[in-house]
mmCIF file of C-alpha atoms in Angstrom:
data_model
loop_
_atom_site.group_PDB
_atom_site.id
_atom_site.type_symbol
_atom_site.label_atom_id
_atom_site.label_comp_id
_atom_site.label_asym_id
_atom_site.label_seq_id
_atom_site.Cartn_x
_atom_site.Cartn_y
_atom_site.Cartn_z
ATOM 1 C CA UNK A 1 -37.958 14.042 28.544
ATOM 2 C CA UNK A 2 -38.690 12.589 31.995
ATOM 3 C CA UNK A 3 -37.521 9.003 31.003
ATOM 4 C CA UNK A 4 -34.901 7.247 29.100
ATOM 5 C CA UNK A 5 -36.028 7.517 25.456
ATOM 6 C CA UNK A 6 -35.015 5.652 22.353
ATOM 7 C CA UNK A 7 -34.957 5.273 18.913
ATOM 8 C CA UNK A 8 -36.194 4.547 16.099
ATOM 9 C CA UNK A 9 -39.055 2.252 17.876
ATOM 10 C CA UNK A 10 -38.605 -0.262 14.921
ATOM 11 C CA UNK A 11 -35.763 -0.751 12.483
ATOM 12 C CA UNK A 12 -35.671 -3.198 9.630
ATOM 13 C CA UNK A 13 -32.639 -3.748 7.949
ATOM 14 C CA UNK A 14 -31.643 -6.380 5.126
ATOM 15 C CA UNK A 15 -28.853 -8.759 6.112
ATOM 16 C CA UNK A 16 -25.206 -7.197 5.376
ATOM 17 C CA UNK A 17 -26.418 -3.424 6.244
ATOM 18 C CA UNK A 18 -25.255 -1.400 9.141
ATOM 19 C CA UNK A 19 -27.562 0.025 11.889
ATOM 20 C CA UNK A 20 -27.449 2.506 14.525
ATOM 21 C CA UNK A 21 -29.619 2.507 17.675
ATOM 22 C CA UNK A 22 -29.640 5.710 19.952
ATOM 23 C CA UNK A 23 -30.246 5.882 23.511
ATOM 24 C CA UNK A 24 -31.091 9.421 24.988
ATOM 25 C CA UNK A 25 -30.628 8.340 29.001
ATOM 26 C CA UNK A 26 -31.810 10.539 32.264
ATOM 27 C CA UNK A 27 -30.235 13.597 32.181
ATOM 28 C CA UNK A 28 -27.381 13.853 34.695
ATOM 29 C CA UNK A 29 -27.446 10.113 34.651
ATOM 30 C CA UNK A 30 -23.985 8.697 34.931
ATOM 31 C CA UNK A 31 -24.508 4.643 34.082
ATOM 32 C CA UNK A 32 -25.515 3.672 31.138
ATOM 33 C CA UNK A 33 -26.345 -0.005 29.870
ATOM 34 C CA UNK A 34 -27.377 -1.674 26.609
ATOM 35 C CA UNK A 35 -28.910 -5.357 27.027
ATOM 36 C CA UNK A 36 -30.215 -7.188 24.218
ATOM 37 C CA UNK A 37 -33.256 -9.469 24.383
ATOM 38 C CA UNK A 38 -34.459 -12.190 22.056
ATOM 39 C CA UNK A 39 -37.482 -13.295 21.145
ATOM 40 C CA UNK A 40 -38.797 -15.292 24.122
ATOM 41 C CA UNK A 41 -35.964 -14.203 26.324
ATOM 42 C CA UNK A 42 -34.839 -12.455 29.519
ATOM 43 C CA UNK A 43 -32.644 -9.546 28.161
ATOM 44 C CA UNK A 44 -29.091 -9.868 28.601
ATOM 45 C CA UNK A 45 -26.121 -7.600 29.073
ATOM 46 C CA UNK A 46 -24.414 -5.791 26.251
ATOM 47 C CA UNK A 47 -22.186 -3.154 27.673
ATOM 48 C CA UNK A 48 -21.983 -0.644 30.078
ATOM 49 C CA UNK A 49 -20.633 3.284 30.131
ATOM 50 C CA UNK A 50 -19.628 5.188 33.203
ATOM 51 C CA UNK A 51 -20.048 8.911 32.012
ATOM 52 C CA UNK A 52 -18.331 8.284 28.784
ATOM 53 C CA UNK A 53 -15.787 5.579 29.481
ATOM 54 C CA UNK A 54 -16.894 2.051 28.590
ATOM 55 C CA UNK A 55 -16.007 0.113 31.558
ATOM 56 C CA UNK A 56 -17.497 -3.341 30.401
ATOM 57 C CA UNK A 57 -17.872 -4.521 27.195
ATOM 58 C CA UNK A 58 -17.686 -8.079 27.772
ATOM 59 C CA UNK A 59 -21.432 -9.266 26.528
ATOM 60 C CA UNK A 60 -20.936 -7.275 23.066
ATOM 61 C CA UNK A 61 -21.030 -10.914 21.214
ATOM 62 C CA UNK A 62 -18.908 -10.446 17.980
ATOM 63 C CA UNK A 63 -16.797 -7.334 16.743
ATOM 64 C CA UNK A 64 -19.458 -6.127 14.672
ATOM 65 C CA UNK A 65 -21.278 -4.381 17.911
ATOM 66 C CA UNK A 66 -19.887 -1.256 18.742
ATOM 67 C CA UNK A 67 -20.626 1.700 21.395
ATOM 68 C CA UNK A 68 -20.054 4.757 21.824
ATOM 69 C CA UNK A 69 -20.768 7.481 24.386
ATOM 70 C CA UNK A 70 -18.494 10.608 23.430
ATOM 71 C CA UNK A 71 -19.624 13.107 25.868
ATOM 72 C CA UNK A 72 -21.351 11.385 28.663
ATOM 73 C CA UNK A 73 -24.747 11.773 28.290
ATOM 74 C CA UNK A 74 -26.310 10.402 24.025
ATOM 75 C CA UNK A 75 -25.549 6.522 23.647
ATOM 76 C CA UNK A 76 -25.157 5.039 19.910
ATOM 77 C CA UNK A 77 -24.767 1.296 19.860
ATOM 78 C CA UNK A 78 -24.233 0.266 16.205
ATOM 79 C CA UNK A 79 -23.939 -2.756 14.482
ATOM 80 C CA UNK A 80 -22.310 -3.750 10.923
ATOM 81 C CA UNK A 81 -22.967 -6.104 8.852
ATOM 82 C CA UNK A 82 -25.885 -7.230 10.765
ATOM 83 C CA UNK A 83 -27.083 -10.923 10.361
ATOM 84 C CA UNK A 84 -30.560 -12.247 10.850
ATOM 85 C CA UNK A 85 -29.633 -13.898 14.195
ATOM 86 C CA UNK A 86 -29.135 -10.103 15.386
ATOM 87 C CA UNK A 87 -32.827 -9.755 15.019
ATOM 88 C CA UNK A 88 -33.945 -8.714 18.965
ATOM 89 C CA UNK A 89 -35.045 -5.638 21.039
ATOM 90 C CA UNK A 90 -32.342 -3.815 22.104
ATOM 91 C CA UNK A 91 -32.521 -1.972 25.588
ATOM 92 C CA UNK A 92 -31.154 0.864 27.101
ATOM 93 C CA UNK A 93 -30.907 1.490 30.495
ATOM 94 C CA UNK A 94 -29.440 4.487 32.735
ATOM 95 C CA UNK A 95 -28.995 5.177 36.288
ATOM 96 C CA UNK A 96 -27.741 8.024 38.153
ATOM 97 C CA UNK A 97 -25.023 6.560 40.191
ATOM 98 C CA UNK A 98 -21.841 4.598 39.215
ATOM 99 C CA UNK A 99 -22.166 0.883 39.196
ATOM 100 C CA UNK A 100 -18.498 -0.446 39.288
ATOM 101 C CA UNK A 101 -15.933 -1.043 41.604
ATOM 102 C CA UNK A 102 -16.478 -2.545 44.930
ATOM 103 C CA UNK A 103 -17.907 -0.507 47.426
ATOM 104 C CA UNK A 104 -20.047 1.237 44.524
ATOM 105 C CA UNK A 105 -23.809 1.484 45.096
ATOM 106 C CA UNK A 106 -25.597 -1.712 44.597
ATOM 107 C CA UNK A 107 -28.049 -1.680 41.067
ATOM 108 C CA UNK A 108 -30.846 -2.920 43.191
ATOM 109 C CA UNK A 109 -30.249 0.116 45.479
ATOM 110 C CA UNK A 110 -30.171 2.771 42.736
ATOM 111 C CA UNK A 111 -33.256 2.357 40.700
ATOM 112 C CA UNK A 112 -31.892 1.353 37.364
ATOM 113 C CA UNK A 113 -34.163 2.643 34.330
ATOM 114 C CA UNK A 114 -34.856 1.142 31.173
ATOM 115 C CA UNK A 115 -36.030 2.843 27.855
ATOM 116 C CA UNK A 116 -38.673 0.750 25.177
ATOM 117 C CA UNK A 117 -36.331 -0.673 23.288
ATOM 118 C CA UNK A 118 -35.971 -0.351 19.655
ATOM 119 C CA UNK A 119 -36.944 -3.720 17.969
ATOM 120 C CA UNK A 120 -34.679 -4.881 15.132
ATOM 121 C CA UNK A 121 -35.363 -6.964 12.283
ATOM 122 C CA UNK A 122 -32.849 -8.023 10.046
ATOM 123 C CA UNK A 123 -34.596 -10.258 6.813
ATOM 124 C CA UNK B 1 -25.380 -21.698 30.771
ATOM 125 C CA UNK B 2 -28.989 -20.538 31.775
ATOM 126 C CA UNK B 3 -27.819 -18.930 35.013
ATOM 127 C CA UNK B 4 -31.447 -17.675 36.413
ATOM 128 C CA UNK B 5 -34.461 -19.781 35.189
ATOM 129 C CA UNK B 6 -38.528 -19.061 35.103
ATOM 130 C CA UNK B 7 -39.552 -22.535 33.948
ATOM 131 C CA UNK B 8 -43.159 -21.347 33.702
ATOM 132 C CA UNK B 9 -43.545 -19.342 30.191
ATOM 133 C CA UNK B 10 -47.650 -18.248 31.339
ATOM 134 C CA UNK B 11 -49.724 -18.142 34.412
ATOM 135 C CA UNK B 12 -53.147 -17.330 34.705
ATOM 136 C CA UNK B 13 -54.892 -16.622 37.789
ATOM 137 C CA UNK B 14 -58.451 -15.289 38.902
ATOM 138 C CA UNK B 15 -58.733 -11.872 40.223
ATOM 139 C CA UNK B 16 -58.671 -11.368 43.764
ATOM 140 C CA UNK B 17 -56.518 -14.878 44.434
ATOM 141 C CA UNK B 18 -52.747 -14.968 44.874
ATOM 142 C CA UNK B 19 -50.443 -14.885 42.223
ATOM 143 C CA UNK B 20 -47.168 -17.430 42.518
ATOM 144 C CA UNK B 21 -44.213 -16.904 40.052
ATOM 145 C CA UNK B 22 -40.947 -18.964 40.757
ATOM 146 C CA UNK B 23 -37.267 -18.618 39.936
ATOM 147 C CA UNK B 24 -34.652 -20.815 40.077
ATOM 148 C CA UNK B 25 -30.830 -19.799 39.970
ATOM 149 C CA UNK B 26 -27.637 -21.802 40.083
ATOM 150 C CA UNK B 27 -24.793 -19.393 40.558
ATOM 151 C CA UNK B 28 -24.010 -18.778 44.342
ATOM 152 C CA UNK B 29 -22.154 -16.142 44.077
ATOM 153 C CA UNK B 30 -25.311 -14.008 43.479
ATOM 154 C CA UNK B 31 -26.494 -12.114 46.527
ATOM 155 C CA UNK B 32 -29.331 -9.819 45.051
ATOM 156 C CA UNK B 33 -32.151 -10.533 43.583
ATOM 157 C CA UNK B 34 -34.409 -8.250 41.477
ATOM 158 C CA UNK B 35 -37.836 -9.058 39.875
ATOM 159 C CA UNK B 36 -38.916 -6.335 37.138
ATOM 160 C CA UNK B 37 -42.075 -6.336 35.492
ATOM 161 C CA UNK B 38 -42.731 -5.354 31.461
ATOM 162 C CA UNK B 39 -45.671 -4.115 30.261
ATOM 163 C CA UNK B 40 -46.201 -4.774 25.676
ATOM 164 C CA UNK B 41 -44.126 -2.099 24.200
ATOM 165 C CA UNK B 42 -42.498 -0.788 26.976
ATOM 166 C CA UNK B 43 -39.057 -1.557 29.167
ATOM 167 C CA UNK B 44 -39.239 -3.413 32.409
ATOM 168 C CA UNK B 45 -39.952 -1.145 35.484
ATOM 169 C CA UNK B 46 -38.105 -2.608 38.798
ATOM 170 C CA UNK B 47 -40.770 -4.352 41.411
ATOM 171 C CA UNK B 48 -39.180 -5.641 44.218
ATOM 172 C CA UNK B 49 -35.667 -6.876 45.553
ATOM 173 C CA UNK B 50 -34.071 -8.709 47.975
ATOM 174 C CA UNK B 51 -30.882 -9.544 49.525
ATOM 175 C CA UNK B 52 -29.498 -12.438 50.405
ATOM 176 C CA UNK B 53 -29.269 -11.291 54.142
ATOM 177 C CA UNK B 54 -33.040 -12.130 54.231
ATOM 178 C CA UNK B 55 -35.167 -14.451 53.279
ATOM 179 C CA UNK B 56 -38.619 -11.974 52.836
ATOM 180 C CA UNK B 57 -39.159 -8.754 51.914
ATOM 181 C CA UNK B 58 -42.789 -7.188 51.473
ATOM 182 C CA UNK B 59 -43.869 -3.926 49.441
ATOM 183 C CA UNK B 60 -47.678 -3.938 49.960
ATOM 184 C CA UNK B 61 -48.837 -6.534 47.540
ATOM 185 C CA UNK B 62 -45.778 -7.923 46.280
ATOM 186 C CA UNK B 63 -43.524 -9.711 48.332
ATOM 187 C CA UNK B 64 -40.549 -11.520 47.755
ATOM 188 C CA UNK B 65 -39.219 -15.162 49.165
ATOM 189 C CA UNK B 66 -35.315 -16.435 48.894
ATOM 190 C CA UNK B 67 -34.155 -19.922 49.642
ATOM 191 C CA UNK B 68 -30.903 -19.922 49.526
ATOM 192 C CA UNK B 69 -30.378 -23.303 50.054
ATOM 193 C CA UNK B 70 -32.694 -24.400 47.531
ATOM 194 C CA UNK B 71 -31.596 -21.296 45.231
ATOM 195 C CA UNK B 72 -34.640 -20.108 44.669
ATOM 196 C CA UNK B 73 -37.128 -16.415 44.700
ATOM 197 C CA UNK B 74 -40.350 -16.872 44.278
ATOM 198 C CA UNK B 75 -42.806 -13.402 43.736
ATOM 199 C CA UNK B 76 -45.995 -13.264 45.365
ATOM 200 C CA UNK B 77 -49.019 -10.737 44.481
ATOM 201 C CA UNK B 78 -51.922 -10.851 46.771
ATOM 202 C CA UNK B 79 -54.677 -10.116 45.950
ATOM 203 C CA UNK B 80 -54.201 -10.023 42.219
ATOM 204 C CA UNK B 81 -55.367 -7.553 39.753
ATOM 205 C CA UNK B 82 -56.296 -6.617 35.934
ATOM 206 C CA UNK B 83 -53.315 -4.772 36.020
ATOM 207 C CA UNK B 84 -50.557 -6.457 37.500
ATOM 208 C CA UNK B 85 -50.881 -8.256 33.839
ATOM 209 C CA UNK B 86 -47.302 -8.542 32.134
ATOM 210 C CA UNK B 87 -44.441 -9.799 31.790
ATOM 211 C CA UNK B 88 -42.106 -10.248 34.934
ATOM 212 C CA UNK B 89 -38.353 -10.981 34.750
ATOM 213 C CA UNK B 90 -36.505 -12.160 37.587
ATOM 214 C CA UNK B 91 -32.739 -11.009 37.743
ATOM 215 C CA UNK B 92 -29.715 -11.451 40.124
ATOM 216 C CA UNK B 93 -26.647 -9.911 40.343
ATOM 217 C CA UNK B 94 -22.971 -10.808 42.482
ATOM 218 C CA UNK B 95 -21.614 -8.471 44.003
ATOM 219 C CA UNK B 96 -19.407 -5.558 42.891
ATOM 220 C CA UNK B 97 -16.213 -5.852 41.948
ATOM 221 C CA UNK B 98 -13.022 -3.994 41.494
ATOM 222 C CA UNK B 99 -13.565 -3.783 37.916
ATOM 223 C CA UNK B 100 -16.446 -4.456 35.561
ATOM 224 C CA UNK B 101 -20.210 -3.335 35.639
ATOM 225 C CA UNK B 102 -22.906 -4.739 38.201
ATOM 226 C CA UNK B 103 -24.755 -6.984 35.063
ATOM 227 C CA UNK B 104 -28.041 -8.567 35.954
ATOM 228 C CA UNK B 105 -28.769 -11.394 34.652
ATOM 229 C CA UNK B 106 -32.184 -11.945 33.702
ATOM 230 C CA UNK B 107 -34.487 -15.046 34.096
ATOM 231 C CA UNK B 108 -36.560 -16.020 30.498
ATOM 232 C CA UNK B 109 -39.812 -14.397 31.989
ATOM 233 C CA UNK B 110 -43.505 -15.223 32.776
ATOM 234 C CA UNK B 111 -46.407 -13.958 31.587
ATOM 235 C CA UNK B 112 -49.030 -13.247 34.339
ATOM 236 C CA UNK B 113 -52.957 -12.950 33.094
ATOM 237 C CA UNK B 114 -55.395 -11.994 35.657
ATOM 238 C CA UNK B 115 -59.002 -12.888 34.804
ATOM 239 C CA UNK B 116 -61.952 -11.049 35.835
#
């Protein structure tokens, strides 16, 4: 597809089960971001892939998030155990140039592009 | 530590007038400024940025104020329309850094209505 797609749309999981949310980003896009946003709230950063090496995980906030990105392109970001304060829409966002190190294109320079979000409920 | 802050939650404004939406920020080391604007059921689309080298930057409609003294963007759509309604975020980011990603950090968001 033309635009970063993800899914499911909606997940509801009971307290205590794991989830998985997939991110399919912009083909031959090389950043990749997942930001979480809660009810009410500005999203906020999760973590962030370079091709497949994540670079920055510093916003994942417990040990039960987890990300993957084994070959560059298909994101997974799963979470265990989940707890009802995990309830939030998750985003994924992807843009075709590398965002770290200094000197590296600025994000407001390359157009950074964000999927719909899958929407998690956790009762 | 709410680092960029929309204190208005909702704004309504008549079609055809000028549409206002401030943002407040307190961390100087951030030197761009992003606003983004989300439509129900979708992911926010980028709108307009700005560095902190200026103080204005225009994009037909839409243009964008800093004050860095004052720390604060404000967004301005002129004349408004039906569908400039949604959601708009305000972000900022520092600048890069050896290591770690370019995060933006997002402002709580207002809701913009534009009546007939």
């Amino acid at each position: 597809g033309a635009g970063v797609s993800q899914s499911p749309r909606y997940k509801v999981a009971k307290r205590g089960q794991d989830v998985a949310l997939r991110c399919d980003p912009i083909s031959g896009h090389v950043s990749l971001f997942w930001y979480q946003q809660a009810l009410g709230q500005g999203p906020e950063f999760l973590t962030y892939f370079q091709n497949e090496a994540q670079l920055d995980k510093s916003g994942l906030p417990s040990d039960r998030f987890f990300a993957e990105r084994p070959e560059g392109s298909v994101s997974t970001l799963k979470i265990q155990r989940t707890q009802q304060e995990d309830s939030a829409v998750y985003l994924c966002a992807s843009s075709l140039a590398p965002l770290t190190g200094r000197g590296s294109a600025r994000i407001t320079n390359e157009k950074l592009f964000f999927g719909s979000g899958t929407q998690l409920s956790v009762l | 530590d709410q680092q960029v802050k929309q204190n208005s939650p909702s704004l309504s404004v008549q079609e055809g007038r000028i549409s206002i939406l401030n943002c407040d920020y307190t961390n100087s080391m951030f030197d761009y400024f992003l606003w983004y604007k989300k439509y129900p059921a979708e992911g926010p689309t980028f709108l307009i940025s700005i560095s902190s080298i200026k103080d204005k930057n225009e994009d037909g409609r839409f243009t964008v104020f800093l004050n860095k003294s004052a720390k604060h963007l404000s967004l301005h759509i002129v004349p408004s329309q039906p569908g400039d309604s949604a959601v708009y975020f305000c972000a900022a980011s520092p600048p890069p850094r050896v290591q770690g990603a370019q995060k933006l950090v997002f402002g709580q968001g207002t809701r913009l209505t534009i009546n007939p």
